[in-house]
mmCIF file of C-alpha atoms in Angstrom:
data_model
loop_
_atom_site.group_PDB
_atom_site.id
_atom_site.type_symbol
_atom_site.label_atom_id
_atom_site.label_comp_id
_atom_site.label_asym_id
_atom_site.label_seq_id
_atom_site.Cartn_x
_atom_site.Cartn_y
_atom_site.Cartn_z
ATOM 1 C CA LEU A 8 -198.837 -44.104 127.858
ATOM 2 C CA ASP A 9 -202.318 -43.675 129.264
ATOM 3 C CA LEU A 10 -201.852 -41.856 132.583
ATOM 4 C CA GLY A 11 -204.549 -42.745 135.058
ATOM 5 C CA ASP A 12 -205.292 -41.716 138.638
ATOM 6 C CA PRO A 13 -202.560 -39.897 140.581
ATOM 7 C CA VAL A 14 -200.610 -41.853 143.208
ATOM 8 C CA VAL A 15 -198.411 -40.497 146.004
ATOM 9 C CA VAL A 16 -195.010 -42.210 145.781
ATOM 10 C CA GLY A 17 -192.299 -42.343 148.431
ATOM 11 C CA GLY A 18 -188.710 -43.448 147.974
ATOM 12 C CA ALA A 19 -185.253 -42.730 149.295
ATOM 13 C CA GLY A 20 -185.656 -38.945 149.124
ATOM 14 C CA LYS A 21 -187.025 -36.694 151.840
ATOM 15 C CA ASP A 22 -190.265 -35.861 150.029
ATOM 16 C CA THR A 23 -192.975 -37.690 148.141
ATOM 17 C CA VAL A 24 -193.749 -37.247 144.457
ATOM 18 C CA VAL A 25 -196.935 -37.667 142.463
ATOM 19 C CA GLY A 26 -197.002 -40.518 139.977
ATOM 20 C CA HIS A 27 -199.817 -41.993 137.935
ATOM 21 C CA GLN A 28 -201.337 -45.413 137.563
ATOM 22 C CA LEU A 29 -201.020 -46.910 134.097
ATOM 23 C CA GLY A 30 -203.718 -48.870 132.345
ATOM 24 C CA GLY A 31 -203.167 -51.228 129.432
ATOM 25 C CA SER A 32 -199.423 -50.586 129.174
ATOM 26 C CA VAL A 33 -196.837 -53.389 128.978
ATOM 27 C CA PHE A 34 -193.053 -53.664 129.117
ATOM 28 C CA THR A 35 -191.315 -55.880 126.545
ATOM 29 C CA LEU A 36 -187.731 -56.930 125.795
ATOM 30 C CA PRO A 37 -186.678 -57.101 122.126
ATOM 31 C CA ALA A 38 -184.003 -59.613 123.136
ATOM 32 C CA LEU A 39 -186.622 -61.944 124.678
ATOM 33 C CA PRO A 40 -189.491 -62.598 122.236
ATOM 34 C CA GLY A 41 -192.807 -63.330 123.898
ATOM 35 C CA PHE A 42 -191.971 -61.709 127.216
ATOM 36 C CA GLN A 43 -194.143 -58.903 128.461
ATOM 37 C CA GLN A 44 -195.033 -57.496 131.848
ATOM 38 C CA PRO A 45 -197.681 -54.946 132.807
ATOM 39 C CA LEU A 46 -196.564 -51.433 133.651
ATOM 40 C CA ALA A 47 -198.449 -50.286 136.729
ATOM 41 C CA LEU A 48 -196.961 -46.928 137.611
ATOM 42 C CA ALA A 49 -195.296 -43.877 136.057
ATOM 43 C CA VAL A 50 -193.151 -41.643 138.274
ATOM 44 C CA PRO A 51 -191.034 -38.563 137.483
ATOM 45 C CA LEU A 52 -187.359 -39.542 137.170
ATOM 46 C CA ASP A 53 -185.863 -36.270 135.918
ATOM 47 C CA ALA A 54 -184.021 -35.543 139.161
ATOM 48 C CA LEU A 55 -182.504 -39.031 139.263
ATOM 49 C CA SER A 56 -181.356 -38.693 135.657
ATOM 50 C CA ARG A 57 -179.662 -35.389 136.400
ATOM 51 C CA ALA A 58 -177.992 -36.763 139.527
ATOM 52 C CA SER A 59 -176.674 -39.858 137.750
ATOM 53 C CA GLY A 60 -175.622 -38.026 134.588
ATOM 54 C CA ARG A 61 -177.540 -40.546 132.480
ATOM 55 C CA GLU A 62 -180.986 -40.395 130.991
ATOM 56 C CA PHE A 63 -183.067 -43.477 131.690
ATOM 57 C CA ALA A 64 -186.666 -44.397 131.161
ATOM 58 C CA GLY A 65 -187.530 -46.466 134.207
ATOM 59 C CA LEU A 66 -186.559 -48.742 137.077
ATOM 60 C CA LEU A 67 -186.495 -52.544 136.968
ATOM 61 C CA GLY A 68 -187.578 -53.773 140.373
ATOM 62 C CA THR A 69 -188.464 -56.950 142.205
ATOM 63 C CA ASP A 70 -191.559 -57.659 140.101
ATOM 64 C CA PHE A 71 -189.302 -57.951 137.042
ATOM 65 C CA ILE A 72 -186.237 -59.531 138.649
ATOM 66 C CA SER A 73 -188.260 -62.269 140.339
ATOM 67 C CA GLN A 74 -189.293 -63.613 136.913
ATOM 68 C CA PHE A 75 -185.705 -64.749 136.247
ATOM 69 C CA ALA A 76 -182.410 -65.714 137.812
ATOM 70 C CA VAL A 77 -180.540 -62.485 137.069
ATOM 71 C CA GLU A 78 -176.760 -62.592 136.672
ATOM 72 C CA ILE A 79 -174.910 -59.255 136.850
ATOM 73 C CA ASP A 80 -171.318 -59.324 135.608
ATOM 74 C CA TYR A 81 -169.845 -55.911 136.365
ATOM 75 C CA VAL A 82 -166.396 -56.710 134.936
ATOM 76 C CA HIS A 83 -167.781 -57.693 131.521
ATOM 77 C CA ARG A 84 -170.673 -55.222 131.801
ATOM 78 C CA THR A 85 -173.536 -57.598 131.069
ATOM 79 C CA LEU A 86 -176.829 -58.479 132.711
ATOM 80 C CA THR A 87 -177.996 -62.013 131.893
ATOM 81 C CA LEU A 88 -181.515 -63.363 132.399
ATOM 82 C CA HIS A 89 -181.744 -67.115 133.073
ATOM 83 C CA ASP A 90 -184.884 -69.246 133.202
ATOM 84 C CA ARG A 91 -185.664 -69.239 136.929
ATOM 85 C CA ASP A 92 -187.207 -72.735 136.866
ATOM 86 C CA THR A 93 -184.259 -74.514 135.235
ATOM 87 C CA TYR A 94 -181.381 -72.366 136.513
ATOM 88 C CA HIS A 95 -178.584 -74.290 138.221
ATOM 89 C CA TYR A 96 -175.592 -72.407 139.569
ATOM 90 C CA ARG A 97 -172.157 -73.857 138.793
ATOM 91 C CA GLY A 98 -169.337 -71.960 140.346
ATOM 92 C CA SER A 99 -167.411 -71.085 143.467
ATOM 93 C CA GLY A 100 -169.559 -68.182 144.612
ATOM 94 C CA MET A 101 -170.842 -67.635 148.119
ATOM 95 C CA VAL A 102 -174.562 -68.261 148.633
ATOM 96 C CA LEU A 103 -176.345 -65.670 150.774
ATOM 97 C CA PRO A 104 -179.847 -66.393 152.098
ATOM 98 C CA VAL A 105 -182.166 -63.525 151.224
ATOM 99 C CA THR A 106 -185.384 -62.251 152.744
ATOM 100 C CA PHE A 107 -187.534 -59.329 151.610
ATOM 101 C CA ASN A 108 -188.717 -56.270 153.468
ATOM 102 C CA THR A 109 -192.231 -54.850 153.290
ATOM 103 C CA ALA A 110 -191.353 -52.892 150.129
ATOM 104 C CA GLY A 111 -190.097 -56.023 148.359
ATOM 105 C CA ALA A 112 -186.391 -55.161 148.597
ATOM 106 C CA PRO A 113 -183.896 -58.037 149.103
ATOM 107 C CA LEU A 114 -182.145 -58.224 152.484
ATOM 108 C CA VAL A 115 -178.911 -60.021 153.408
ATOM 109 C CA GLN A 116 -176.946 -60.198 156.634
ATOM 110 C CA ALA A 117 -173.789 -58.077 156.845
ATOM 111 C CA GLN A 118 -171.598 -56.352 159.415
ATOM 112 C CA VAL A 119 -169.979 -52.910 159.501
ATOM 113 C CA HIS A 120 -166.973 -52.640 161.840
ATOM 114 C CA ASP A 121 -165.960 -49.288 163.281
ATOM 115 C CA GLY A 122 -163.670 -48.605 166.236
ATOM 116 C CA GLY A 123 -164.788 -51.610 168.248
ATOM 117 C CA ARG A 124 -168.438 -51.137 167.326
ATOM 118 C CA VAL A 125 -170.204 -53.649 165.090
ATOM 119 C CA VAL A 126 -173.384 -52.815 163.171
ATOM 120 C CA ASN A 127 -174.776 -56.281 162.551
ATOM 121 C CA GLY A 128 -178.042 -56.975 160.783
ATOM 122 C CA ALA A 129 -180.047 -56.851 157.595
ATOM 123 C CA PHE A 130 -178.944 -54.690 154.667
ATOM 124 C CA VAL A 131 -180.741 -54.037 151.388
ATOM 125 C CA ILE A 132 -178.844 -55.173 148.296
ATOM 126 C CA ASP A 133 -179.386 -52.059 146.187
ATOM 127 C CA ASN A 134 -177.552 -52.097 142.869
ATOM 128 C CA GLY A 135 -179.544 -49.018 141.897
ATOM 129 C CA SER A 136 -177.483 -47.060 144.434
ATOM 130 C CA GLY A 137 -174.066 -45.673 143.503
ATOM 131 C CA ALA A 138 -172.876 -45.626 147.117
ATOM 132 C CA THR A 139 -170.849 -48.222 148.976
ATOM 133 C CA VAL A 140 -172.883 -48.521 152.170
ATOM 134 C CA ILE A 141 -175.557 -46.185 153.548
ATOM 135 C CA LEU A 142 -176.339 -46.620 157.236
ATOM 136 C CA ASN A 143 -179.855 -45.626 158.237
ATOM 137 C CA THR A 144 -180.415 -42.673 160.570
ATOM 138 C CA PRO A 145 -181.574 -44.759 163.598
ATOM 139 C CA VAL A 146 -178.366 -46.852 163.444
ATOM 140 C CA VAL A 147 -176.189 -43.745 163.110
ATOM 141 C CA GLU A 148 -177.832 -42.167 166.139
ATOM 142 C CA GLN A 149 -177.888 -45.284 168.318
ATOM 143 C CA GLN A 150 -174.219 -46.041 167.619
ATOM 144 C CA HIS A 151 -173.133 -42.359 167.846
ATOM 145 C CA LEU A 152 -171.325 -42.737 164.538
ATOM 146 C CA LEU A 153 -171.189 -38.983 163.929
ATOM 147 C CA ASP A 154 -169.692 -38.125 167.325
ATOM 148 C CA GLY A 155 -166.091 -36.908 167.420
ATOM 149 C CA ARG A 156 -165.237 -38.142 163.946
ATOM 150 C CA GLN A 157 -163.808 -36.477 160.868
ATOM 151 C CA ILE A 158 -166.688 -36.342 158.401
ATOM 152 C CA VAL A 159 -167.677 -34.474 155.266
ATOM 153 C CA ASP A 160 -171.144 -33.744 153.891
ATOM 154 C CA TRP A 161 -172.537 -36.138 151.309
ATOM 155 C CA ILE A 162 -173.407 -34.083 148.233
ATOM 156 C CA GLU A 163 -174.443 -36.903 145.883
ATOM 157 C CA GLY A 164 -177.484 -38.297 147.669
ATOM 158 C CA GLU A 165 -180.573 -38.318 145.466
ATOM 159 C CA GLY A 166 -183.563 -40.637 145.277
ATOM 160 C CA ILE A 167 -187.201 -40.655 144.322
ATOM 161 C CA GLY A 168 -188.510 -37.765 146.395
ATOM 162 C CA GLY A 169 -185.376 -35.614 146.301
ATOM 163 C CA GLY A 170 -182.159 -35.297 148.259
ATOM 164 C CA ILE A 171 -180.844 -37.541 151.031
ATOM 165 C CA ALA A 172 -179.004 -35.781 153.852
ATOM 166 C CA GLY A 173 -175.894 -37.544 155.063
ATOM 167 C CA SER A 174 -172.237 -37.414 156.027
ATOM 168 C CA VAL A 175 -169.350 -39.471 154.676
ATOM 169 C CA ARG A 176 -166.359 -41.072 156.370
ATOM 170 C CA ARG A 177 -164.348 -44.260 156.458
ATOM 171 C CA VAL A 178 -165.050 -47.177 158.765
ATOM 172 C CA ASP A 179 -162.765 -50.082 159.634
ATOM 173 C CA GLY A 180 -164.456 -52.706 157.499
ATOM 174 C CA LEU A 181 -167.493 -54.348 155.916
ATOM 175 C CA THR A 182 -168.159 -58.094 156.001
ATOM 176 C CA ILE A 183 -170.651 -59.645 153.607
ATOM 177 C CA GLY A 184 -170.942 -63.335 152.843
ATOM 178 C CA GLY A 185 -167.544 -64.181 154.280
ATOM 179 C CA VAL A 186 -165.756 -61.454 152.310
ATOM 180 C CA GLU A 187 -164.101 -58.668 154.296
ATOM 181 C CA ILE A 188 -163.704 -55.239 152.676
ATOM 182 C CA ALA A 189 -161.196 -53.004 154.439
ATOM 183 C CA ARG A 190 -161.673 -49.293 155.098
ATOM 184 C CA PRO A 191 -164.707 -48.552 152.905
ATOM 185 C CA VAL A 192 -166.148 -45.061 152.694
ATOM 186 C CA VAL A 193 -169.713 -45.159 154.016
ATOM 187 C CA VAL A 194 -172.602 -42.723 154.125
ATOM 188 C CA LEU A 195 -174.086 -41.956 157.531
ATOM 189 C CA SER A 196 -177.675 -40.913 156.955
ATOM 190 C CA ARG A 197 -178.957 -37.738 158.595
ATOM 191 C CA ALA A 198 -182.323 -38.049 156.866
ATOM 192 C CA THR A 199 -185.432 -37.211 158.882
ATOM 193 C CA SER A 200 -187.881 -38.686 156.357
ATOM 194 C CA GLY A 201 -187.783 -41.237 153.555
ATOM 195 C CA ALA A 202 -186.499 -44.808 153.302
ATOM 196 C CA PHE A 203 -183.318 -44.264 155.332
ATOM 197 C CA THR A 204 -185.198 -43.441 158.533
ATOM 198 C CA THR A 205 -186.590 -46.957 158.957
ATOM 199 C CA THR A 206 -185.611 -49.430 161.672
ATOM 200 C CA GLU A 207 -186.686 -52.395 159.508
ATOM 201 C CA PHE A 208 -183.120 -52.812 158.224
ATOM 202 C CA GLN A 209 -179.718 -51.312 159.002
ATOM 203 C CA GLY A 210 -178.909 -49.730 155.641
ATOM 204 C CA ASP A 211 -178.093 -50.252 151.963
ATOM 205 C CA ILE A 212 -175.186 -51.971 150.226
ATOM 206 C CA GLY A 213 -174.786 -50.292 146.840
ATOM 207 C CA ALA A 214 -173.108 -50.768 143.480
ATOM 208 C CA ALA A 215 -169.729 -49.412 144.596
ATOM 209 C CA VAL A 216 -169.394 -52.604 146.677
ATOM 210 C CA LEU A 217 -171.291 -54.943 144.353
ATOM 211 C CA GLU A 218 -169.059 -54.009 141.399
ATOM 212 C CA ARG A 219 -166.350 -56.160 142.954
ATOM 213 C CA PHE A 220 -168.485 -59.264 142.420
ATOM 214 C CA LYS A 221 -170.367 -61.282 139.869
ATOM 215 C CA VAL A 222 -173.838 -61.315 141.423
ATOM 216 C CA VAL A 223 -176.747 -63.690 140.823
ATOM 217 C CA LEU A 224 -180.188 -62.641 142.064
ATOM 218 C CA ASP A 225 -182.084 -65.931 142.436
ATOM 219 C CA TYR A 226 -185.279 -64.962 144.212
ATOM 220 C CA GLU A 227 -187.031 -68.210 143.261
ATOM 221 C CA ARG A 228 -184.684 -69.947 145.717
ATOM 222 C CA ASP A 229 -184.458 -67.054 148.217
ATOM 223 C CA ARG A 230 -180.777 -66.511 147.634
ATOM 224 C CA ILE A 231 -178.173 -64.165 146.227
ATOM 225 C CA ILE A 232 -174.886 -65.611 144.999
ATOM 226 C CA HIS A 233 -171.734 -63.523 144.732
ATOM 227 C CA ARG A 234 -168.203 -64.297 143.587
ATOM 228 C CA LEU A 235 -165.332 -61.849 144.032
ATOM 229 C CA GLN A 236 -163.926 -60.662 140.694
ATOM 230 C CA SER A 237 -162.037 -57.470 141.497
ATOM 231 C CA HIS A 238 -159.537 -56.768 144.257
ATOM 232 C CA ARG A 239 -159.458 -53.018 143.681
ATOM 233 C CA PRO A 240 -160.118 -50.918 146.793
ATOM 234 C CA VAL A 241 -163.766 -49.948 147.128
ATOM 235 C CA ALA A 242 -162.834 -46.254 147.175
ATOM 236 C CA ASP A 243 -161.444 -46.602 143.626
ATOM 237 C CA ILE A 244 -164.655 -48.040 142.198
ATOM 238 C CA GLY A 245 -167.327 -45.897 140.598
ATOM 239 C CA ARG A 246 -170.552 -46.596 138.800
ATOM 240 C CA THR A 247 -170.280 -48.952 135.845
ATOM 241 C CA ARG A 248 -171.558 -48.271 132.361
ATOM 242 C CA VAL A 249 -173.059 -51.285 130.660
ATOM 243 C CA HIS A 250 -172.547 -51.988 126.968
ATOM 244 C CA HIS A 251 -175.382 -53.213 124.747
ATOM 245 C CA HIS A 252 -175.147 -56.961 124.243
ATOM 246 C CA HIS A 253 -177.875 -59.354 123.160
ATOM 247 C CA ASP A 254 -177.604 -63.156 122.975
ATOM 248 C CA CYS A 255 -180.745 -65.281 122.856
ATOM 249 C CA ARG A 256 -179.632 -68.331 120.885
ATOM 250 C CA ARG A 257 -180.831 -71.793 121.854
ATOM 251 C CA GLY A 258 -178.853 -73.231 124.726
ATOM 252 C CA ARG A 259 -177.689 -69.829 125.919
ATOM 253 C CA PRO A 260 -179.123 -67.720 128.742
ATOM 254 C CA LEU A 261 -182.519 -66.214 127.971
ATOM 255 C CA CYS A 262 -180.982 -62.849 127.184
ATOM 256 C CA ARG A 263 -178.428 -60.237 128.079
ATOM 257 C CA ILE A 264 -179.468 -56.624 128.473
ATOM 258 C CA GLY A 265 -177.299 -53.562 127.991
ATOM 259 C CA GLY A 266 -177.897 -49.973 129.007
ATOM 260 C CA TRP A 267 -179.682 -51.069 132.167
ATOM 261 C CA CYS A 268 -180.595 -49.234 135.287
ATOM 262 C CA THR A 269 -182.206 -51.049 138.184
ATOM 263 C CA GLY A 270 -183.741 -49.920 141.444
ATOM 264 C CA TRP A 271 -185.582 -51.467 144.345
ATOM 265 C CA ARG A 272 -187.935 -48.718 145.459
ATOM 266 C CA HIS A 273 -191.606 -49.631 145.430
ATOM 267 C CA ALA A 274 -194.511 -47.226 145.568
ATOM 268 C CA ARG A 275 -197.382 -47.455 147.961
ATOM 269 C CA ARG A 276 -200.874 -46.217 147.205
ATOM 270 C CA HIS A 277 -202.373 -43.678 149.587
#
């Protein structure tokens, strides 16, 4: 890769990192002949690889996902890319209207219930996160969610830019798209910098919740569709490994991708 000018990149972590603009580089999919997309930015991902226990080469974000209707089947461990223009959903899933924040991350409405309090608002759908729910620092402080409660330190928080300070405890419930999840373990952010200090949205809903569903990201129609597949308690669900699987025959979805890792963080030039 031809590394160009340096760029300051911010993400979920407390610090910024230095990335580089890329010129003349493209991203292709062997399972989807003819597809290519420019690569604009290279960022150091060593810390994320160490934290996740898996080596990966990059993050697939909104610029990529918006080119397709993306179906994520956690139970069967496949990611399927459908033609966004001709995609028609057939199923019993719940349709969630989606908007996008200033960084391009998808937002849905959800509620966290805790001891008579309700945190109601917009949450990022972040399947690049291994957590259940992360509540942003302003929400935690406004709702006094750390006061007088049994909590433990969160030792797994890591994003682009380093660690994410937080505490962990159970809340009464999470409601998303008409589905109620009882007694999930949530992260209460104590970050003083980074993405989890914003007031633009309430927090993140991560893969430990999403793994219960088959999820369709249909940004062309401003919607996310989810259908419950697993009734296991959220606390028993960890990150999913995805097997390699390719299927691009005529009449089938455009392709299925294995070994994937996705994330929603976007860089901003300074």
